């Protein structure tokens, strides 16, 4: 087989056999199919799509590019959650310790920022000392002792996704149902879970902007996951505005800790608790969703969820004092500029997509595979949807490193595109 022939086949609308997909995935993992051929192939898949059996074969090949972990020796249910990607989406940092405090082991293999969306790994790495690169024995040990472990794809777990994920981020090839399905399921089915909750984002700030596409993505992932023997539950949630008030890595860690201390904005808490409750239900530690929600709220109120986070941060080399005094521990931008309302009225839109783009431009995300993240960069929404403002009121803070100050005008343009002010409050949808 030759990669160039397979690229041509997909370019012209053909379908791959399982053997051809196996050849290509082995090629990315071993380096015999170079990045540039995979980049071309990814673009062909974005345009031409894949049949369900091709997608299933891609999941299988990517899953078996590394080890499939067995955590059967850890007692109790092992349940994880994964989001298809959003702006300000920090729910993993909240729900993983909540679910762990409620008796569910959460072995979580996450991703980095992808396109205009943030990634759990980049957020975690903003905590000084925290490492997301764990070998398999360490991964198992932390899952057992902390009830949760937060790491990235490794040379052992989902190595094909590790390479393809970074390549897709830099080649505008994220928005594809088969590629998202394979990326998510290959990581999640490798990590040793019994069941999985999926947060399928839908809206102008999501990779799936149309509800019918989000439903197809959910069906693709639940269908293949269940065919492989794992109970998978998908929730469709809106991604039109950023979740919560912060976008950017350290800023989002700070907000997540606020949530675990009983604060936090209502929209973020609602999605986080709903997903955590689904995890408890799938894990069989709650009889119904109402009981599960109550149990999750108690884990926040009694401090046990925050204690889980503190424990896992220490186990993964991070500074656990971040849970008590995030301001003192997390990196902060030297410069904070302000974005102000151009007129009086009500905020009727705060579009997630341009806000995500602005945050990435400021250094919170990558423009190339090798780009370095600025953990302190990002945006704080001082005002939110429905708020009344006067001309000149501060709507958002822009956190940026002085070395990137030349990016401010473009970030301000994106915020102007994001923020719509009208004479009447928005009608709740
Ligand atoms: N999250 C992933 O892990 N992969 C994707 O492709 C999109 C979101």
CSV table of C-alpha atoms and ligand atoms in Angstrom, one decimal:
chain,number,residue,atom,x,y,z
A,1,UNK,CA,0.0,0.0,0.0
A,2,UNK,CA,1.1,3.6,-0.7
A,3,UNK,CA,-0.2,6.5,1.3
A,4,UNK,CA,-0.4,8.7,-1.8
A,5,UNK,CA,-2.8,6.2,-3.5
A,6,UNK,CA,-5.0,6.2,-0.4
A,7,UNK,CA,-5.0,10.1,-0.2
A,8,UNK,CA,-6.1,10.1,-3.9
A,9,UNK,CA,-8.8,7.5,-3.1
A,10,UNK,CA,-10.3,9.6,-0.3
A,11,UNK,CA,-9.9,12.8,-2.3
A,12,UNK,CA,-12.0,11.3,-5.1
A,13,UNK,CA,-14.7,10.1,-2.7
A,14,UNK,CA,-13.7,6.5,-2.2
A,15,UNK,CA,-14.1,4.4,1.0
A,16,UNK,CA,-11.2,2.7,2.9
A,17,UNK,CA,-11.1,-0.9,4.0
A,18,UNK,CA,-10.2,-1.7,7.6
A,19,UNK,CA,-6.7,-2.8,6.4
A,20,UNK,CA,-6.1,0.5,4.6
A,21,UNK,CA,-7.1,2.4,7.7
A,22,UNK,CA,-4.8,0.1,9.8
A,23,UNK,CA,-1.9,0.9,7.4
A,24,UNK,CA,-2.4,4.6,7.7
A,25,UNK,CA,-2.8,4.7,11.5
A,26,UNK,CA,0.2,2.5,12.0
A,27,UNK,CA,2.1,4.8,9.7
A,28,UNK,CA,1.4,7.9,11.8
A,29,UNK,CA,2.3,6.1,15.0
A,30,UNK,CA,5.6,4.7,13.6
A,31,UNK,CA,6.4,7.6,11.3
A,32,UNK,CA,6.3,5.7,8.1
A,33,UNK,CA,3.4,7.9,6.8
A,34,UNK,CA,4.7,11.4,7.3
A,35,UNK,CA,2.8,14.3,8.8
A,36,UNK,CA,2.3,16.0,5.4
A,37,UNK,CA,0.6,13.0,3.9
A,38,UNK,CA,-1.7,12.7,6.9
A,39,UNK,CA,-2.4,16.4,6.7
A,40,UNK,CA,-3.6,16.0,3.2
A,41,UNK,CA,-5.6,12.9,4.2
A,42,UNK,CA,-7.3,14.7,7.0
A,43,UNK,CA,-8.4,17.5,4.7
A,44,UNK,CA,-9.8,14.9,2.3
A,45,UNK,CA,-11.7,13.3,5.1
A,46,UNK,CA,-13.1,16.7,6.2
A,47,UNK,CA,-14.5,17.1,2.7
A,48,UNK,CA,-15.4,13.6,1.7
A,49,UNK,CA,-16.4,12.2,5.2
A,50,UNK,CA,-16.3,8.5,6.1
A,51,UNK,CA,-18.9,5.7,6.1
A,52,UNK,CA,-19.9,4.4,9.6
A,53,UNK,CA,-17.8,1.2,9.1
A,54,UNK,CA,-14.7,3.3,8.1
A,55,UNK,CA,-15.2,5.4,11.2
A,56,UNK,CA,-15.5,2.3,13.4
A,57,UNK,CA,-12.3,1.0,11.8
A,58,UNK,CA,-10.6,4.3,12.5
A,59,UNK,CA,-11.6,4.2,16.1
A,60,UNK,CA,-10.4,0.6,16.4
A,61,UNK,CA,-7.0,1.3,14.8
A,62,UNK,CA,-6.4,4.5,16.8
A,63,UNK,CA,-7.5,2.8,20.1
A,64,UNK,CA,-5.1,-0.1,19.4
A,65,UNK,CA,-2.2,2.2,18.5
A,66,UNK,CA,-1.3,1.9,22.2
A,67,UNK,CA,-2.3,0.0,25.3
A,68,UNK,CA,-5.9,-0.5,26.3
A,69,UNK,CA,-5.7,-0.1,30.1
A,70,UNK,CA,-7.5,-2.5,32.4
A,71,UNK,CA,-8.4,-0.8,35.7
A,72,UNK,CA,-10.4,-3.9,36.9
A,73,UNK,CA,-8.2,-4.2,40.0
A,74,UNK,CA,-9.5,-0.8,41.2
A,75,UNK,CA,-12.8,-1.4,43.1
A,76,UNK,CA,-16.0,0.5,42.1
A,77,UNK,CA,-17.2,2.1,38.9
A,78,UNK,CA,-14.8,3.9,36.5
A,79,UNK,CA,-16.6,6.6,34.6
A,80,UNK,CA,-15.3,9.5,32.5
A,81,UNK,CA,-16.7,12.5,30.6
A,82,UNK,CA,-15.5,14.2,27.4
A,83,UNK,CA,-16.6,17.3,25.7
A,84,UNK,CA,-16.5,17.9,21.9
A,85,UNK,CA,-15.0,21.3,22.7
A,86,UNK,CA,-16.1,24.7,23.7
A,87,UNK,CA,-15.0,28.2,24.8
A,88,UNK,CA,-14.6,28.6,28.5
A,89,UNK,CA,-15.5,25.0,28.9
A,90,UNK,CA,-13.8,24.1,32.2
A,91,UNK,CA,-16.4,21.5,33.3
A,92,UNK,CA,-13.9,18.7,33.5
A,93,UNK,CA,-11.9,20.5,36.2
A,94,UNK,CA,-15.1,20.7,38.3
A,95,UNK,CA,-16.9,17.5,37.6
A,96,UNK,CA,-14.0,15.1,37.8
A,97,UNK,CA,-13.2,15.9,41.5
A,98,UNK,CA,-17.0,16.0,42.2
A,99,UNK,CA,-17.6,12.6,40.8
A,100,UNK,CA,-14.5,11.2,42.5
A,101,UNK,CA,-15.7,12.5,45.8
A,102,UNK,CA,-19.0,10.7,45.2
A,103,UNK,CA,-17.4,7.3,44.8
A,104,UNK,CA,-16.8,7.1,41.0
A,105,UNK,CA,-13.2,6.7,39.9
A,106,UNK,CA,-12.4,9.1,37.0
A,107,UNK,CA,-9.5,8.1,34.8
A,108,UNK,CA,-9.4,11.1,32.5
A,109,UNK,CA,-7.3,11.3,29.3
A,110,UNK,CA,-7.8,14.8,27.9
A,111,UNK,CA,-6.6,16.9,25.0
A,112,UNK,CA,-5.0,20.3,24.5
A,113,UNK,CA,-6.6,23.4,23.0
A,114,UNK,CA,-8.1,22.6,19.6
A,115,UNK,CA,-8.9,25.4,17.2
A,116,UNK,CA,-10.7,28.2,19.0
A,117,UNK,CA,-11.6,25.9,21.9
A,118,UNK,CA,-9.6,25.4,25.1
A,119,UNK,CA,-8.1,22.1,26.3
A,120,UNK,CA,-8.0,20.6,29.8
A,121,UNK,CA,-4.3,19.7,29.6
A,122,UNK,CA,-3.3,23.3,28.8
A,123,UNK,CA,-5.5,24.5,31.7
A,124,UNK,CA,-3.9,22.0,34.1
A,125,UNK,CA,-0.4,22.9,33.1
A,126,UNK,CA,-1.0,26.5,34.2
A,127,UNK,CA,-0.8,25.1,37.7
A,128,UNK,CA,2.9,25.4,38.6
A,129,UNK,CA,4.6,22.0,38.6
A,130,UNK,CA,1.6,20.0,37.3
A,131,UNK,CA,2.5,17.3,34.8
A,132,UNK,CA,0.0,15.7,32.4
A,133,UNK,CA,2.6,13.3,31.0
A,134,UNK,CA,2.3,10.1,33.1
A,135,UNK,CA,3.6,6.6,32.4
A,136,UNK,CA,1.2,3.8,32.8
A,137,UNK,CA,2.2,2.6,36.3
A,138,UNK,CA,1.9,6.2,37.6
A,139,UNK,CA,-1.5,6.6,35.9
A,140,UNK,CA,-2.8,3.5,37.6
A,141,UNK,CA,-1.3,4.5,41.0
A,142,UNK,CA,-2.9,7.9,41.0
A,143,UNK,CA,-6.3,6.6,39.7
A,144,UNK,CA,-6.3,4.2,42.6
A,145,UNK,CA,-5.1,6.5,45.4
A,146,UNK,CA,-6.9,9.7,44.4
A,147,UNK,CA,-10.0,8.3,42.7
A,148,UNK,CA,-9.1,10.5,39.7
A,149,UNK,CA,-6.2,11.0,37.3
A,150,UNK,CA,-5.9,13.8,34.8
A,151,UNK,CA,-3.4,13.2,31.9
A,152,UNK,CA,-2.8,13.4,28.2
A,153,UNK,CA,-2.4,10.9,25.4
A,154,UNK,CA,1.0,9.3,25.8
A,155,UNK,CA,3.3,7.0,24.0
A,156,UNK,CA,1.3,4.2,25.7
A,157,UNK,CA,-2.3,5.5,25.7
A,158,UNK,CA,-3.8,6.6,22.3
A,159,UNK,CA,-0.4,7.7,20.7
A,160,UNK,CA,-2.0,8.0,17.3
A,161,UNK,CA,-4.5,10.6,18.6
A,162,UNK,CA,-1.6,12.5,20.2
A,163,UNK,CA,-0.1,13.1,16.8
A,164,UNK,CA,-3.3,13.5,14.8
A,165,UNK,CA,-4.8,15.9,17.4
A,166,UNK,CA,-1.9,18.3,17.1
A,167,UNK,CA,-1.9,18.0,13.3
A,168,UNK,CA,-5.7,18.7,13.1
A,169,UNK,CA,-5.3,21.7,15.3
A,170,UNK,CA,-2.8,23.3,13.0
A,171,UNK,CA,-4.4,22.3,9.6
A,172,UNK,CA,-8.1,23.4,10.2
A,173,UNK,CA,-9.2,19.8,10.0
A,174,UNK,CA,-11.1,19.5,13.3
A,175,UNK,CA,-14.7,19.9,12.1
A,176,UNK,CA,-15.4,16.3,11.0
A,177,UNK,CA,-17.7,13.8,12.6
A,178,UNK,CA,-15.5,10.7,11.8
A,179,UNK,CA,-12.3,12.5,13.0
A,180,UNK,CA,-13.9,13.8,16.2
A,181,UNK,CA,-15.5,10.4,16.9
A,182,UNK,CA,-12.2,8.6,16.4
A,183,UNK,CA,-10.2,11.1,18.4
A,184,UNK,CA,-12.5,11.0,21.4
A,185,UNK,CA,-13.3,7.3,21.5
A,186,UNK,CA,-9.7,6.2,20.9
A,187,UNK,CA,-8.6,8.1,24.1
A,188,UNK,CA,-11.6,7.3,26.2
A,189,UNK,CA,-11.9,3.6,25.4
A,190,UNK,CA,-8.1,3.2,26.1
A,191,UNK,CA,-8.2,4.7,29.6
A,192,UNK,CA,-9.9,1.8,31.4
A,193,UNK,CA,-13.4,3.1,31.9
A,194,UNK,CA,-16.6,1.1,32.4
A,195,UNK,CA,-18.8,3.9,30.9
A,196,UNK,CA,-18.6,7.4,29.4
A,197,UNK,CA,-20.6,10.6,29.4
A,198,UNK,CA,-20.3,12.8,26.3
A,199,UNK,CA,-21.0,16.5,26.3
A,200,UNK,CA,-21.8,17.2,22.6
A,201,UNK,CA,-21.6,21.0,22.1
A,202,UNK,CA,-23.8,22.6,19.6
A,203,UNK,CA,-24.0,26.2,18.5
A,204,UNK,CA,-22.0,29.0,16.9
A,205,UNK,CA,-19.1,28.5,19.2
A,206,UNK,CA,-18.9,24.7,18.8
A,207,UNK,CA,-17.4,22.5,16.1
A,208,UNK,CA,-20.9,21.4,15.2
A,209,UNK,CA,-22.8,24.6,14.6
A,210,UNK,CA,-26.1,22.9,13.5
A,211,UNK,CA,-28.1,20.8,15.8
A,212,UNK,CA,-28.6,18.0,13.2
A,213,UNK,CA,-24.8,17.7,12.9
A,214,UNK,CA,-24.4,17.6,16.7
A,215,UNK,CA,-27.0,14.9,16.9
A,216,UNK,CA,-25.2,12.9,14.1
A,217,UNK,CA,-21.9,13.3,16.1
A,218,UNK,CA,-23.6,12.1,19.3
A,219,UNK,CA,-25.1,9.1,17.4
A,220,UNK,CA,-21.8,8.2,15.8
A,221,UNK,CA,-20.0,8.2,19.2
A,222,UNK,CA,-22.7,6.5,21.2
A,223,UNK,CA,-23.2,3.9,18.5
A,224,UNK,CA,-19.6,2.9,18.1
A,225,UNK,CA,-18.9,3.1,21.9
A,226,UNK,CA,-21.9,0.9,22.6
A,227,UNK,CA,-20.9,-1.6,19.8
A,228,UNK,CA,-17.6,-1.9,21.6
A,229,UNK,CA,-19.3,-2.8,24.8
A,230,UNK,CA,-19.3,0.5,26.7
A,231,UNK,CA,-22.4,2.2,28.0
A,232,UNK,CA,-22.2,5.8,26.5
A,233,UNK,CA,-24.6,8.6,27.4
A,234,UNK,CA,-24.5,11.8,25.3
A,235,UNK,CA,-25.9,15.2,26.4
A,236,UNK,CA,-26.4,18.0,23.8
A,237,UNK,CA,-25.5,21.3,25.4
A,238,UNK,CA,-25.5,24.8,23.8
A,239,UNK,CA,-22.2,26.6,23.0
A,240,UNK,CA,-23.3,30.0,21.8
A,241,UNK,CA,-21.7,32.1,24.6
A,242,UNK,CA,-18.6,31.1,26.6
A,243,UNK,CA,-19.3,28.9,29.6
A,244,UNK,CA,-18.7,30.9,32.8
A,245,UNK,CA,-16.8,34.2,32.9
A,246,UNK,CA,-13.3,33.3,32.0
A,247,UNK,CA,-11.5,32.1,28.8
A,248,UNK,CA,-7.8,31.2,29.1
A,249,UNK,CA,-5.9,28.6,31.0
A,250,UNK,CA,-5.0,29.9,34.5
A,251,UNK,CA,-8.1,32.1,34.5
A,252,UNK,CA,-10.2,29.0,34.0
A,253,UNK,CA,-8.5,27.1,36.7
A,254,UNK,CA,-9.2,30.0,39.1
A,255,UNK,CA,-12.9,30.0,38.1
A,256,UNK,CA,-13.1,26.2,38.5
A,257,UNK,CA,-11.7,26.4,42.0
A,258,UNK,CA,-14.3,29.1,42.8
A,259,UNK,CA,-17.0,26.6,41.7
A,260,UNK,CA,-15.6,23.9,43.9
A,261,UNK,CA,-15.6,26.4,46.8
A,262,UNK,CA,-19.3,26.9,46.3
A,263,UNK,CA,-19.2,30.0,44.1
A,264,UNK,CA,-19.1,30.1,40.3
A,265,UNK,CA,-21.5,31.3,37.7
A,266,UNK,CA,-24.9,29.6,37.3
A,267,UNK,CA,-24.4,28.5,33.6
A,268,UNK,CA,-21.1,26.7,34.4
A,269,UNK,CA,-22.4,25.1,37.5
A,270,UNK,CA,-25.6,23.9,35.8
A,271,UNK,CA,-23.7,22.1,33.0
A,272,UNK,CA,-21.0,20.7,35.3
A,273,UNK,CA,-23.5,19.3,37.8
A,274,UNK,CA,-25.7,17.8,35.1
A,275,UNK,CA,-22.8,16.0,33.5
A,276,UNK,CA,-21.4,14.9,36.9
A,277,UNK,CA,-24.9,13.6,37.8
A,278,UNK,CA,-25.0,11.5,34.6
A,279,UNK,CA,-21.6,10.0,35.6
A,280,UNK,CA,-23.0,9.0,39.0
A,281,UNK,CA,-26.0,7.5,37.4
A,282,UNK,CA,-24.0,5.5,34.8
A,283,UNK,CA,-21.6,4.4,37.6
A,284,UNK,CA,-24.6,3.1,39.6
A,285,UNK,CA,-23.8,5.2,42.7
A,286,UNK,CA,-27.1,7.1,42.6
A,287,UNK,CA,-30.6,5.8,42.0
A,288,UNK,CA,-31.8,8.6,39.8
A,289,UNK,CA,-30.7,12.0,38.5
A,290,UNK,CA,-32.2,14.0,41.3
A,291,UNK,CA,-30.4,11.9,43.9
A,292,UNK,CA,-27.2,12.2,41.8
A,293,UNK,CA,-27.5,16.0,41.6
A,294,UNK,CA,-28.0,16.3,45.4
A,295,UNK,CA,-25.0,14.0,46.0
A,296,UNK,CA,-22.8,16.2,43.7
A,297,UNK,CA,-24.0,19.4,45.4
A,298,UNK,CA,-23.1,17.9,48.8
A,299,UNK,CA,-19.6,17.0,47.6
A,300,UNK,CA,-19.1,20.7,46.9
A,301,UNK,CA,-20.7,22.0,50.1
A,302,UNK,CA,-18.7,19.7,52.4
A,303,UNK,CA,-15.4,20.4,50.7
A,304,UNK,CA,-14.8,16.8,49.6
A,305,UNK,CA,-14.6,17.7,45.9
A,306,UNK,CA,-12.1,20.4,46.4
A,307,UNK,CA,-10.1,18.0,48.6
A,308,UNK,CA,-10.0,15.5,45.8
A,309,UNK,CA,-8.7,18.2,43.4
A,310,UNK,CA,-6.0,19.2,46.0
A,311,UNK,CA,-5.0,15.5,46.3
A,312,UNK,CA,-4.6,14.9,42.6
A,313,UNK,CA,-2.8,18.2,42.0
A,314,UNK,CA,-0.2,17.1,44.6
A,315,UNK,CA,0.0,13.6,43.2
A,316,UNK,CA,0.8,15.0,39.7
A,317,UNK,CA,3.5,17.4,40.9
A,318,UNK,CA,1.4,20.6,41.1
A,319,UNK,CA,1.2,23.1,43.9
A,320,UNK,CA,-1.8,22.1,45.9
A,321,UNK,CA,-2.0,25.5,47.6
A,322,UNK,CA,-3.7,26.6,44.4
A,323,UNK,CA,-6.9,25.2,45.9
A,324,UNK,CA,-6.7,27.6,48.8
A,325,UNK,CA,-5.2,30.7,47.3
A,326,UNK,CA,-5.3,30.5,43.5
A,327,UNK,CA,-4.4,34.2,43.1
A,328,UNK,CA,-1.1,33.6,44.8
A,329,UNK,CA,-0.2,30.4,43.0
A,330,UNK,CA,-1.4,30.8,39.4
A,331,UNK,CA,0.5,32.9,36.8
A,332,UNK,CA,-1.0,36.4,36.1
A,333,UNK,CA,-0.7,38.5,33.1
A,334,UNK,CA,1.5,41.6,33.5
A,335,UNK,CA,-1.0,43.7,31.4
A,336,UNK,CA,-4.7,43.9,31.7
A,337,UNK,CA,-6.5,46.0,29.1
A,338,UNK,CA,-10.2,46.8,29.1
A,339,UNK,CA,-12.9,46.3,26.5
A,340,UNK,CA,-15.7,48.8,27.0
A,341,UNK,CA,-19.3,49.0,25.8
A,342,UNK,CA,-19.6,51.3,22.7
A,343,UNK,CA,-23.2,52.3,23.6
A,344,UNK,CA,-25.8,52.0,26.3
A,345,UNK,CA,-28.3,49.0,26.3
A,346,UNK,CA,-28.4,45.3,27.1
A,347,UNK,CA,-25.9,42.7,26.1
A,348,UNK,CA,-27.8,40.6,23.7
A,349,UNK,CA,-25.0,38.5,22.4
A,350,UNK,CA,-21.5,37.4,23.5
A,351,UNK,CA,-20.5,35.2,20.7
A,352,UNK,CA,-18.2,32.3,21.8
A,353,UNK,CA,-16.3,31.9,18.5
A,354,UNK,CA,-14.7,35.3,18.3
A,355,UNK,CA,-14.0,35.3,22.0
A,356,UNK,CA,-12.2,31.9,21.6
A,357,UNK,CA,-10.3,33.3,18.7
A,358,UNK,CA,-9.3,36.4,20.7
A,359,UNK,CA,-8.1,34.3,23.6
A,360,UNK,CA,-6.1,32.0,21.2
A,361,UNK,CA,-4.5,35.1,19.6
A,362,UNK,CA,-3.5,36.5,23.0
A,363,UNK,CA,-1.5,33.3,23.6
A,364,UNK,CA,-4.0,31.0,25.3
A,365,UNK,CA,-4.0,28.6,22.3
A,366,UNK,CA,-1.7,27.5,19.5
A,367,UNK,CA,-1.4,28.7,15.9
A,368,UNK,CA,1.2,26.0,15.0
A,369,UNK,CA,2.0,22.6,16.4
A,370,UNK,CA,5.1,23.8,18.2
A,371,UNK,CA,3.7,27.1,19.5
A,372,UNK,CA,4.0,27.8,23.2
A,373,UNK,CA,1.0,28.6,25.3
A,374,UNK,CA,1.0,31.7,27.6
A,375,UNK,CA,-0.8,30.2,30.7
A,376,UNK,CA,-1.8,33.7,32.0
A,377,UNK,CA,-3.4,35.0,28.8
A,378,UNK,CA,-7.1,35.2,28.2
A,379,UNK,CA,-10.3,37.1,28.7
A,380,UNK,CA,-12.5,37.7,31.8
A,381,UNK,CA,-16.1,38.6,31.0
A,382,UNK,CA,-17.0,41.3,33.6
A,383,UNK,CA,-20.5,41.6,32.1
A,384,UNK,CA,-22.5,38.9,30.7
A,385,UNK,CA,-25.5,38.1,28.5
A,386,UNK,CA,-28.6,40.2,29.5
A,387,UNK,CA,-26.6,42.7,31.6
A,388,UNK,CA,-27.5,46.4,31.2
A,389,UNK,CA,-24.5,48.6,30.4
A,390,UNK,CA,-23.8,52.3,29.9
A,391,UNK,CA,-21.5,53.5,27.1
A,392,UNK,CA,-17.9,53.2,28.4
A,393,UNK,CA,-18.7,50.4,31.0
A,394,UNK,CA,-16.1,47.7,31.1
A,395,UNK,CA,-17.4,44.5,29.5
A,396,UNK,CA,-14.3,42.4,29.5
A,397,UNK,CA,-10.7,42.3,30.7
A,398,UNK,CA,-8.0,41.3,28.3
A,399,UNK,CA,-5.1,39.5,30.0
A,400,UNK,CA,-2.0,39.6,27.8
A,401,UNK,CA,1.8,39.4,28.1
A,402,UNK,CA,3.6,42.7,27.2
A,403,UNK,CA,5.5,40.8,24.5
A,404,UNK,CA,2.1,40.2,22.7
A,405,UNK,CA,0.8,43.7,23.2
A,406,UNK,CA,0.8,44.2,19.3
A,407,UNK,CA,-2.0,41.6,19.2
A,408,UNK,CA,-4.4,43.8,21.3
A,409,UNK,CA,-6.0,45.7,18.4
A,410,UNK,CA,-7.0,42.4,16.7
A,411,UNK,CA,-8.3,41.0,20.0
A,412,UNK,CA,-10.4,44.1,20.5
A,413,UNK,CA,-11.8,43.8,17.0
A,414,UNK,CA,-12.8,40.2,17.8
A,415,UNK,CA,-14.5,41.3,21.0
A,416,UNK,CA,-16.4,44.0,19.2
A,417,UNK,CA,-17.6,41.3,16.8
A,418,UNK,CA,-18.5,39.1,19.8
A,419,UNK,CA,-20.5,41.7,21.8
A,420,UNK,CA,-23.8,42.9,20.6
A,421,UNK,CA,-25.7,45.6,22.6
A,422,UNK,CA,-29.4,46.2,21.9
A,423,UNK,CA,-32.2,48.3,23.3
A,424,UNK,CA,-34.0,45.4,25.1
A,425,UNK,CA,-32.8,42.4,27.0
A,426,UNK,CA,-32.4,39.2,25.1
A,427,UNK,CA,-35.3,36.7,25.1
A,428,UNK,CA,-34.2,33.6,27.0
A,429,UNK,CA,-34.0,30.6,24.6
B,1,LIG,N1,-12.1,16.5,21.7
B,1,LIG,C1,-11.2,15.6,21.2
B,1,LIG,O1,-10.6,14.9,22.0
B,1,LIG,N2,-11.1,15.4,19.9
B,1,LIG,C2,-11.7,16.1,19.0
B,1,LIG,O2,-11.6,15.9,17.9
B,1,LIG,C3,-12.6,17.1,19.5
B,1,LIG,C4,-12.8,17.3,20.8
